[in-house]
DNA sequence: AACAAGTTCAACCGCGTCATA
DNA sequence: CTATGACGCGGTTGAACTTGT
């Protein structure tokens, strides 16, 4: 219905965020939370629209953002989840703590889609319509969102991101090839992060994806100091929402969803048998 | 070293949905 | 019940960066 007039464009700044703006935004959210995005920039003294602030926070400044390369497990999870959920990036992101929908969407379009295309064609040839509705390229129209409209952001143990400058951070880089290297880096789990507790509360999410322990550790190895008292209340319902969304998606679950779920479970098993994973 | 082509990703845009007056 | 405001989402864009010639 009523669409908000995106922002009063008069006098509002656009484009890349400066470190100063990041600081202001982070400091304000630390102090006051973000219960009202629209009012936030005014309160914080930022010449940005609320939408822009929200996006910056969610995609970049949030303390639980995991930056850097996607691991093989994450990529596989994205692929599988995309098969299940379609282009519902936020739902996918909700199952990959530390990753944002925007980031996942980017990775999908820049890497995974390309990587998948040849195999998809092969599969189609092999299966020859055995599962008519269940291809990887299956498109879904945007589903009606039922119920809660809380953020799907995963509430994870707070950690720090150095407020990133508008310039590309060295950590954010291309994905795939560095998998082995990254695995080496993430070989030790971070002491600061209650990994199991944090994510098993997301019910199915954690049960569905039994990544190895190193999987989450990268996020968590970030220093915790400065975000310890970030009021994360707006995110607190996140996992409830995850559960809700996943259950709502399974409410309408049809046979082929089950099929793909099964495929994923198998692929999860297959993972553990892969020599490099 | 310089340029062109290709790739990546942060940010923007517009729409759908929900809450509430 | 309807209109409006606000939020969240997915699609798209374009500048920055990388790679190839």
mmCIF file of C-alpha atoms (C1' of nucleotides) in Angstrom:
data_model
loop_
_atom_site.group_PDB
_atom_site.id
_atom_site.type_symbol
_atom_site.label_atom_id
_atom_site.label_comp_id
_atom_site.label_asym_id
_atom_site.label_seq_id
_atom_site.Cartn_x
_atom_site.Cartn_y
_atom_site.Cartn_z
ATOM 1 C CA UNK A 1 0.000 0.000 0.000
ATOM 2 C CA UNK A 2 1.411 3.279 1.056
ATOM 3 C CA UNK A 3 4.899 3.406 -0.096
ATOM 4 C CA UNK A 4 7.132 5.592 1.887
ATOM 5 C CA UNK A 5 8.548 8.359 -0.204
ATOM 6 C CA UNK A 6 11.895 6.687 -0.081
ATOM 7 C CA UNK A 7 13.514 9.647 1.484
ATOM 8 C CA UNK A 8 13.171 13.296 1.255
ATOM 9 C CA UNK A 9 15.957 13.526 -1.187
ATOM 10 C CA UNK A 10 16.492 17.137 -0.480
ATOM 11 C CA UNK A 11 19.809 17.558 1.182
ATOM 12 C CA UNK A 12 20.310 13.939 2.005
ATOM 13 C CA UNK A 13 23.635 12.442 1.239
ATOM 14 C CA UNK A 14 24.017 9.434 -0.963
ATOM 15 C CA UNK A 15 26.786 7.192 -2.102
ATOM 16 C CA UNK A 16 29.541 5.536 -0.164
ATOM 17 C CA UNK A 17 29.673 5.958 3.558
ATOM 18 C CA UNK A 18 32.569 7.709 5.169
ATOM 19 C CA UNK A 19 34.272 6.331 8.270
ATOM 20 C CA UNK A 20 32.908 9.290 10.193
ATOM 21 C CA UNK A 21 29.375 8.480 9.223
ATOM 22 C CA UNK A 22 29.952 4.881 10.155
ATOM 23 C CA UNK A 23 31.193 5.911 13.554
ATOM 24 C CA UNK A 24 28.214 8.103 14.145
ATOM 25 C CA UNK A 25 25.801 5.426 13.105
ATOM 26 C CA UNK A 26 27.431 2.731 15.178
ATOM 27 C CA UNK A 27 27.663 4.976 18.199
ATOM 28 C CA UNK A 28 24.041 5.948 17.909
ATOM 29 C CA UNK A 29 22.832 2.410 17.549
ATOM 30 C CA UNK A 30 24.993 1.366 20.455
ATOM 31 C CA UNK A 31 23.388 3.985 22.595
ATOM 32 C CA UNK A 32 19.825 3.992 21.422
ATOM 33 C CA UNK A 33 19.268 0.932 19.320
ATOM 34 C CA UNK A 34 17.453 1.145 16.053
ATOM 35 C CA UNK A 35 13.828 0.956 16.864
ATOM 36 C CA UNK A 36 12.950 3.618 14.356
ATOM 37 C CA UNK A 37 15.079 3.771 11.264
ATOM 38 C CA UNK A 38 13.283 6.688 9.847
ATOM 39 C CA UNK A 39 13.953 8.872 12.821
ATOM 40 C CA UNK A 40 17.415 7.543 13.419
ATOM 41 C CA UNK A 41 19.403 9.662 10.999
ATOM 42 C CA UNK A 42 17.896 12.825 12.362
ATOM 43 C CA UNK A 43 18.548 11.798 15.918
ATOM 44 C CA UNK A 44 22.078 10.790 15.085
ATOM 45 C CA UNK A 45 22.726 13.861 13.020
ATOM 46 C CA UNK A 46 23.323 11.976 9.826
ATOM 47 C CA UNK A 47 22.385 13.386 6.467
ATOM 48 C CA UNK A 48 21.162 10.045 5.273
ATOM 49 C CA UNK A 49 17.772 8.524 4.884
ATOM 50 C CA UNK A 50 16.728 5.858 7.297
ATOM 51 C CA UNK A 51 16.782 3.267 4.612
ATOM 52 C CA UNK A 52 20.360 3.985 3.854
ATOM 53 C CA UNK A 53 21.282 3.792 7.525
ATOM 54 C CA UNK A 54 19.499 0.520 7.907
ATOM 55 C CA UNK A 55 21.229 -0.939 4.903
ATOM 56 C CA UNK A 56 24.615 0.216 6.041
ATOM 57 C CA UNK A 57 24.077 -1.251 9.460
ATOM 58 C CA UNK A 58 22.716 -4.540 8.283
ATOM 59 C CA UNK A 59 25.146 -5.110 5.492
ATOM 60 C CA UNK A 60 28.288 -3.681 6.924
ATOM 61 C CA UNK A 61 28.372 -2.349 10.442
ATOM 62 C CA UNK A 62 26.489 -4.957 12.352
ATOM 63 C CA UNK A 63 28.861 -6.548 14.825
ATOM 64 C CA UNK A 64 28.007 -10.083 13.895
ATOM 65 C CA UNK A 65 28.858 -9.719 10.270
ATOM 66 C CA UNK A 66 31.287 -12.291 9.093
ATOM 67 C CA UNK A 67 33.499 -10.818 6.456
ATOM 68 C CA UNK A 68 35.856 -12.443 4.073
ATOM 69 C CA UNK A 69 35.681 -15.408 1.826
ATOM 70 C CA UNK A 70 32.857 -17.830 1.790
ATOM 71 C CA UNK A 71 33.878 -21.297 2.727
ATOM 72 C CA UNK A 72 33.028 -24.285 0.649
ATOM 73 C CA UNK A 73 30.424 -25.249 3.210
ATOM 74 C CA UNK A 74 28.807 -21.874 2.996
ATOM 75 C CA UNK A 75 28.727 -21.974 -0.745
ATOM 76 C CA UNK A 76 27.199 -25.414 -0.748
ATOM 77 C CA UNK A 77 24.660 -24.291 1.798
ATOM 78 C CA UNK A 78 23.740 -21.334 -0.344
ATOM 79 C CA UNK A 79 23.317 -23.511 -3.372
ATOM 80 C CA UNK A 80 21.163 -25.958 -1.530
ATOM 81 C CA UNK A 81 19.129 -23.320 0.185
ATOM 82 C CA UNK A 82 18.626 -21.563 -3.067
ATOM 83 C CA UNK A 83 17.249 -24.749 -4.477
ATOM 84 C CA UNK A 84 14.859 -24.935 -1.565
ATOM 85 C CA UNK A 85 13.933 -21.326 -1.186
ATOM 86 C CA UNK A 86 14.577 -19.657 -4.474
ATOM 87 C CA UNK A 87 15.707 -16.066 -4.461
ATOM 88 C CA UNK A 88 14.654 -15.500 -0.893
ATOM 89 C CA UNK A 89 17.999 -14.152 0.080
ATOM 90 C CA UNK A 90 16.991 -13.020 3.483
ATOM 91 C CA UNK A 91 15.727 -16.481 4.319
ATOM 92 C CA UNK A 92 18.966 -17.933 3.102
ATOM 93 C CA UNK A 93 20.935 -15.379 5.058
ATOM 94 C CA UNK A 94 18.996 -16.252 8.173
ATOM 95 C CA UNK A 95 20.448 -19.719 7.940
ATOM 96 C CA UNK A 96 23.961 -18.496 7.429
ATOM 97 C CA UNK A 97 24.736 -16.472 10.499
ATOM 98 C CA UNK A 98 27.144 -13.678 9.847
ATOM 99 C CA UNK A 99 26.267 -13.385 6.211
ATOM 100 C CA UNK A 100 23.921 -10.799 4.826
ATOM 101 C CA UNK A 101 21.322 -11.243 2.196
ATOM 102 C CA UNK A 102 23.091 -8.722 0.040
ATOM 103 C CA UNK A 103 26.361 -10.551 0.309
ATOM 104 C CA UNK A 104 24.776 -13.880 -0.447
ATOM 105 C CA UNK A 105 22.945 -12.422 -3.371
ATOM 106 C CA UNK A 106 26.182 -11.016 -4.730
ATOM 107 C CA UNK A 107 28.011 -14.282 -4.298
ATOM 108 C CA UNK A 108 25.229 -16.118 -5.963
ATOM 109 C CA UNK A 109 25.217 -13.901 -8.995
ATOM 110 C CA UNK A 110 28.955 -13.573 -9.307
ATOM 111 C CA UNK A 111 30.085 -17.093 -8.513
ATOM 112 C CA UNK A 112 27.611 -19.750 -7.693
ATOM 113 C CA UNK A 113 25.224 -19.236 -10.513
ATOM 114 C CA UNK A 114 27.983 -19.506 -13.036
ATOM 115 C CA UNK A 115 29.466 -22.462 -11.288
ATOM 116 C CA UNK A 116 26.134 -24.168 -11.250
ATOM 117 C CA UNK A 117 25.061 -23.594 -14.776
ATOM 118 C CA UNK A 118 27.048 -26.374 -16.423
ATOM 119 C CA UNK A 119 26.106 -28.935 -13.827
ATOM 120 C CA UNK A 120 22.520 -27.916 -13.986
ATOM 121 C CA UNK A 121 22.458 -28.610 -17.649
ATOM 122 C CA UNK A 122 24.087 -31.944 -17.094
ATOM 123 C CA UNK A 123 21.568 -32.827 -14.453
ATOM 124 C CA UNK A 124 18.704 -31.901 -16.631
ATOM 125 C CA UNK A 125 20.001 -34.099 -19.342
ATOM 126 C CA UNK A 126 20.541 -36.987 -17.001
ATOM 127 C CA UNK A 127 17.334 -36.743 -15.096
ATOM 128 C CA UNK A 128 15.264 -35.886 -18.096
ATOM 129 C CA UNK A 129 12.340 -34.515 -16.278
ATOM 130 C CA UNK A 130 12.256 -37.114 -13.562
ATOM 131 C CA UNK A 131 11.562 -34.326 -11.099
ATOM 132 C CA UNK A 132 9.774 -31.900 -13.254
ATOM 133 C CA UNK A 133 9.366 -29.137 -10.720
ATOM 134 C CA UNK A 134 12.591 -29.403 -8.894
ATOM 135 C CA UNK A 135 15.386 -27.967 -10.955
ATOM 136 C CA UNK A 136 18.049 -25.741 -9.596
ATOM 137 C CA UNK A 137 16.898 -22.940 -11.759
ATOM 138 C CA UNK A 138 13.425 -23.214 -10.398
ATOM 139 C CA UNK A 139 12.016 -19.785 -9.947
ATOM 140 C CA UNK A 140 9.678 -18.819 -7.222
ATOM 141 C CA UNK A 141 7.521 -15.856 -7.151
ATOM 142 C CA UNK A 142 7.913 -13.792 -4.058
ATOM 143 C CA UNK A 143 5.991 -15.597 -1.418
ATOM 144 C CA UNK A 144 3.539 -13.896 0.803
ATOM 145 C CA UNK A 145 5.216 -13.262 4.062
ATOM 146 C CA UNK A 146 3.199 -14.651 6.863
ATOM 147 C CA UNK A 147 3.071 -13.319 10.344
ATOM 148 C CA UNK A 148 5.936 -11.726 12.090
ATOM 149 C CA UNK A 149 7.795 -8.904 10.523
ATOM 150 C CA UNK A 150 10.823 -8.808 12.632
ATOM 151 C CA UNK A 151 14.245 -8.656 11.266
ATOM 152 C CA UNK A 152 15.605 -11.907 10.052
ATOM 153 C CA UNK A 153 19.002 -10.878 11.160
ATOM 154 C CA UNK A 154 20.696 -13.483 13.214
ATOM 155 C CA UNK A 155 21.440 -12.346 16.692
ATOM 156 C CA UNK A 156 24.858 -13.637 17.353
ATOM 157 C CA UNK A 157 27.413 -12.957 19.947
ATOM 158 C CA UNK A 158 28.555 -9.432 19.464
ATOM 159 C CA UNK A 159 31.848 -8.803 17.900
ATOM 160 C CA UNK A 160 33.584 -5.897 16.391
ATOM 161 C CA UNK A 161 34.053 -4.796 12.920
ATOM 162 C CA UNK A 162 36.366 -1.996 12.431
ATOM 163 C CA UNK A 163 34.056 0.459 10.854
ATOM 164 C CA UNK A 164 34.931 -0.211 7.344
ATOM 165 C CA UNK A 165 35.885 2.558 5.111
ATOM 166 C CA UNK A 166 34.034 3.003 1.907
ATOM 167 C CA UNK A 167 36.959 1.566 0.181
ATOM 168 C CA UNK A 168 36.968 -2.106 -0.257
ATOM 169 C CA UNK A 169 38.214 -3.869 2.770
ATOM 170 C CA UNK A 170 41.022 -6.261 2.194
ATOM 171 C CA UNK A 171 39.053 -8.941 3.886
ATOM 172 C CA UNK A 172 36.217 -8.852 1.489
ATOM 173 C CA UNK A 173 37.323 -10.537 -1.576
ATOM 174 C CA UNK A 174 36.446 -13.164 -3.983
ATOM 175 C CA UNK A 175 35.250 -16.435 -2.864
ATOM 176 C CA UNK A 176 35.884 -19.881 -3.975
ATOM 177 C CA UNK A 177 39.461 -20.504 -4.812
ATOM 178 C CA UNK A 178 40.748 -19.693 -1.416
ATOM 179 C CA UNK A 179 38.737 -22.302 0.315
ATOM 180 C CA UNK A 180 41.549 -24.485 1.437
ATOM 181 C CA UNK A 181 43.495 -21.584 2.669
ATOM 182 C CA UNK A 182 40.587 -20.320 4.612
ATOM 183 C CA UNK A 183 39.946 -23.646 6.123
ATOM 184 C CA UNK A 184 43.402 -23.511 7.444
ATOM 185 C CA UNK A 185 42.744 -20.171 8.966
ATOM 186 C CA UNK A 186 39.599 -21.246 10.631
ATOM 187 C CA UNK A 187 41.043 -24.352 12.026
ATOM 188 C CA UNK A 188 40.691 -23.215 15.583
ATOM 189 C CA UNK A 189 37.445 -22.266 17.063
ATOM 190 C CA UNK A 190 37.140 -18.939 18.647
ATOM 191 C CA UNK A 191 36.980 -18.855 22.404
ATOM 192 C CA UNK A 192 34.825 -15.802 22.413
ATOM 193 C CA UNK A 193 31.973 -17.394 20.682
ATOM 194 C CA UNK A 194 29.433 -19.747 22.101
ATOM 195 C CA UNK A 195 28.961 -21.292 18.775
ATOM 196 C CA UNK A 196 26.681 -24.167 19.551
ATOM 197 C CA UNK A 197 24.463 -22.312 21.935
ATOM 198 C CA UNK A 198 24.119 -19.378 19.662
ATOM 199 C CA UNK A 199 23.045 -21.239 16.669
ATOM 200 C CA UNK A 200 21.291 -24.268 17.926
ATOM 201 C CA UNK A 201 18.715 -21.911 19.241
ATOM 202 C CA UNK A 202 17.844 -21.319 15.689
ATOM 203 C CA UNK A 203 16.257 -24.688 15.781
ATOM 204 C CA UNK A 204 16.105 -26.164 12.398
ATOM 205 C CA UNK A 205 18.787 -23.987 11.031
ATOM 206 C CA UNK A 206 21.408 -25.605 13.146
ATOM 207 C CA UNK A 207 19.972 -29.008 12.735
ATOM 208 C CA UNK A 208 19.766 -28.765 9.051
ATOM 209 C CA UNK A 209 23.290 -27.641 8.616
ATOM 210 C CA UNK A 210 25.827 -29.525 10.512
ATOM 211 C CA UNK A 211 28.840 -27.615 9.444
ATOM 212 C CA UNK A 212 32.009 -28.464 11.130
ATOM 213 C CA UNK A 213 33.001 -26.384 14.077
ATOM 214 C CA UNK A 214 35.386 -24.233 12.194
ATOM 215 C CA UNK A 215 32.645 -22.999 10.048
ATOM 216 C CA UNK A 216 31.478 -20.243 12.275
ATOM 217 C CA UNK A 217 34.652 -19.328 13.917
ATOM 218 C CA UNK A 218 35.755 -16.613 11.628
ATOM 219 C CA UNK A 219 33.133 -14.154 12.658
ATOM 220 C CA UNK A 220 33.705 -14.799 16.186
ATOM 221 C CA UNK A 221 37.331 -14.299 16.231
ATOM 222 C CA UNK A 222 36.645 -10.640 16.052
ATOM 223 C CA UNK A 223 37.320 -8.684 19.191
ATOM 224 C CA UNK A 224 34.333 -8.259 21.363
ATOM 225 C CA UNK A 225 35.128 -5.161 23.310
ATOM 226 C CA UNK A 226 33.331 -2.380 21.680
ATOM 227 C CA UNK A 227 30.067 -4.040 20.938
ATOM 228 C CA UNK A 228 29.461 -5.744 24.178
ATOM 229 C CA UNK A 229 26.713 -3.433 25.097
ATOM 230 C CA UNK A 230 25.187 -2.929 21.762
ATOM 231 C CA UNK A 231 21.490 -3.049 22.307
ATOM 232 C CA UNK A 232 20.603 -5.796 19.978
ATOM 233 C CA UNK A 233 17.034 -6.007 20.998
ATOM 234 C CA UNK A 234 15.649 -5.439 17.598
ATOM 235 C CA UNK A 235 17.437 -8.538 16.527
ATOM 236 C CA UNK A 236 16.439 -10.607 19.462
ATOM 237 C CA UNK A 237 13.614 -12.312 17.739
ATOM 238 C CA UNK A 238 15.738 -13.259 14.879
ATOM 239 C CA UNK A 239 15.911 -16.939 15.392
ATOM 240 C CA UNK A 240 12.325 -17.160 16.269
ATOM 241 C CA UNK A 241 11.726 -15.592 12.977
ATOM 242 C CA UNK A 242 14.040 -17.982 11.308
ATOM 243 C CA UNK A 243 12.105 -20.817 12.724
ATOM 244 C CA UNK A 244 8.917 -19.171 11.702
ATOM 245 C CA UNK A 245 10.047 -18.589 8.204
ATOM 246 C CA UNK A 246 11.412 -22.022 7.795
ATOM 247 C CA UNK A 247 8.348 -23.581 9.191
ATOM 248 C CA UNK A 248 6.143 -21.410 7.120
ATOM 249 C CA UNK A 249 8.048 -22.467 4.106
ATOM 250 C CA UNK A 250 7.626 -26.035 5.107
ATOM 251 C CA UNK A 251 3.998 -25.613 5.836
ATOM 252 C CA UNK A 252 3.437 -25.250 2.213
ATOM 253 C CA UNK A 253 6.091 -27.803 1.668
ATOM 254 C CA UNK A 254 5.325 -29.907 -1.208
ATOM 255 C CA UNK A 255 6.817 -33.077 -2.387
ATOM 256 C CA UNK A 256 9.597 -31.497 -4.270
ATOM 257 C CA UNK A 257 10.663 -29.392 -1.352
ATOM 258 C CA UNK A 258 11.012 -32.575 0.597
ATOM 259 C CA UNK A 259 12.892 -33.988 -2.266
ATOM 260 C CA UNK A 260 15.398 -31.164 -2.233
ATOM 261 C CA UNK A 261 15.671 -31.344 1.483
ATOM 262 C CA UNK A 262 16.597 -34.942 1.076
ATOM 263 C CA UNK A 263 19.083 -34.056 -1.571
ATOM 264 C CA UNK A 264 20.653 -31.597 0.763
ATOM 265 C CA UNK A 265 20.844 -34.009 3.633
ATOM 266 C CA UNK A 266 22.577 -36.434 1.388
ATOM 267 C CA UNK A 267 24.920 -33.825 0.124
ATOM 268 C CA UNK A 268 25.669 -32.957 3.717
ATOM 269 C CA UNK A 269 26.658 -36.523 4.287
ATOM 270 C CA UNK A 270 28.623 -36.505 1.134
ATOM 271 C CA UNK A 271 30.481 -33.522 2.455
ATOM 272 C CA UNK A 272 31.903 -35.367 5.305
ATOM 273 C CA UNK A 273 33.235 -37.908 2.952
ATOM 274 C CA UNK A 274 34.923 -35.414 0.756
ATOM 275 C CA UNK A 275 38.634 -35.505 1.300
ATOM 276 C CA UNK A 276 39.097 -31.788 1.291
ATOM 277 C CA UNK A 277 36.107 -30.736 3.239
ATOM 278 C "C1'" DA B 1 53.324 1.281 -18.631
ATOM 279 C "C1'" DA B 2 48.898 2.049 -20.503
ATOM 280 C "C1'" DC B 3 44.636 0.776 -21.832
ATOM 281 C "C1'" DA B 4 40.481 -2.273 -22.306
ATOM 282 C "C1'" DA B 5 37.581 -5.755 -20.727
ATOM 283 C "C1'" DG B 6 35.794 -8.254 -17.092
ATOM 284 C "C1'" DT B 7 34.491 -8.824 -12.202
ATOM 285 C "C1'" DT B 8 33.047 -7.599 -7.659
ATOM 286 C "C1'" DC B 9 30.272 -5.555 -4.255
ATOM 287 C "C1'" DA B 10 28.277 -1.518 -1.696
ATOM 288 C "C1'" DA B 11 24.497 1.115 -2.280
ATOM 289 C "C1'" DC B 12 20.157 2.544 -4.379
ATOM 290 C "C1'" DC B 13 15.375 1.844 -6.011
ATOM 291 C "C1'" DG B 14 10.825 0.473 -5.946
ATOM 292 C "C1'" DC B 15 7.490 -2.758 -4.397
ATOM 293 C "C1'" DG B 16 4.993 -5.788 -1.058
ATOM 294 C "C1'" DT B 17 3.633 -6.420 3.566
ATOM 295 C "C1'" DC B 18 2.421 -5.315 8.154
ATOM 296 C "C1'" DA B 19 0.959 -2.247 11.989
ATOM 297 C "C1'" DT B 20 -1.779 1.202 13.431
ATOM 298 C "C1'" DA B 21 -4.601 5.374 13.577
ATOM 299 C "C1'" DC C 1 -12.712 -1.031 6.792
ATOM 300 C "C1'" DT C 2 -9.536 2.131 4.826
ATOM 301 C "C1'" DA C 3 -5.551 5.029 4.483
ATOM 302 C "C1'" DT C 4 -1.094 5.906 5.811
ATOM 303 C "C1'" DG C 5 3.552 5.214 7.626
ATOM 304 C "C1'" DA C 6 7.352 2.354 8.150
ATOM 305 C "C1'" DC C 7 10.046 -1.711 7.398
ATOM 306 C "C1'" DG C 8 12.149 -5.355 4.833
ATOM 307 C "C1'" DC C 9 13.030 -7.548 0.635
ATOM 308 C "C1'" DG C 10 14.799 -8.594 -4.069
ATOM 309 C "C1'" DG C 11 16.473 -6.589 -8.282
ATOM 310 C "C1'" DT C 12 19.559 -3.517 -10.292
ATOM 311 C "C1'" DT C 13 23.259 -0.186 -10.893
ATOM 312 C "C1'" DG C 14 27.693 1.775 -11.280
ATOM 313 C "C1'" DA C 15 32.172 2.838 -9.275
ATOM 314 C "C1'" DA C 16 36.209 0.540 -7.805
ATOM 315 C "C1'" DC C 17 39.124 -2.976 -8.551
ATOM 316 C "C1'" DT C 18 41.474 -6.873 -11.108
ATOM 317 C "C1'" DT C 19 43.109 -9.234 -14.963
ATOM 318 C "C1'" DG C 20 44.481 -9.631 -19.654
ATOM 319 C "C1'" DT C 21 46.641 -7.702 -23.794
#
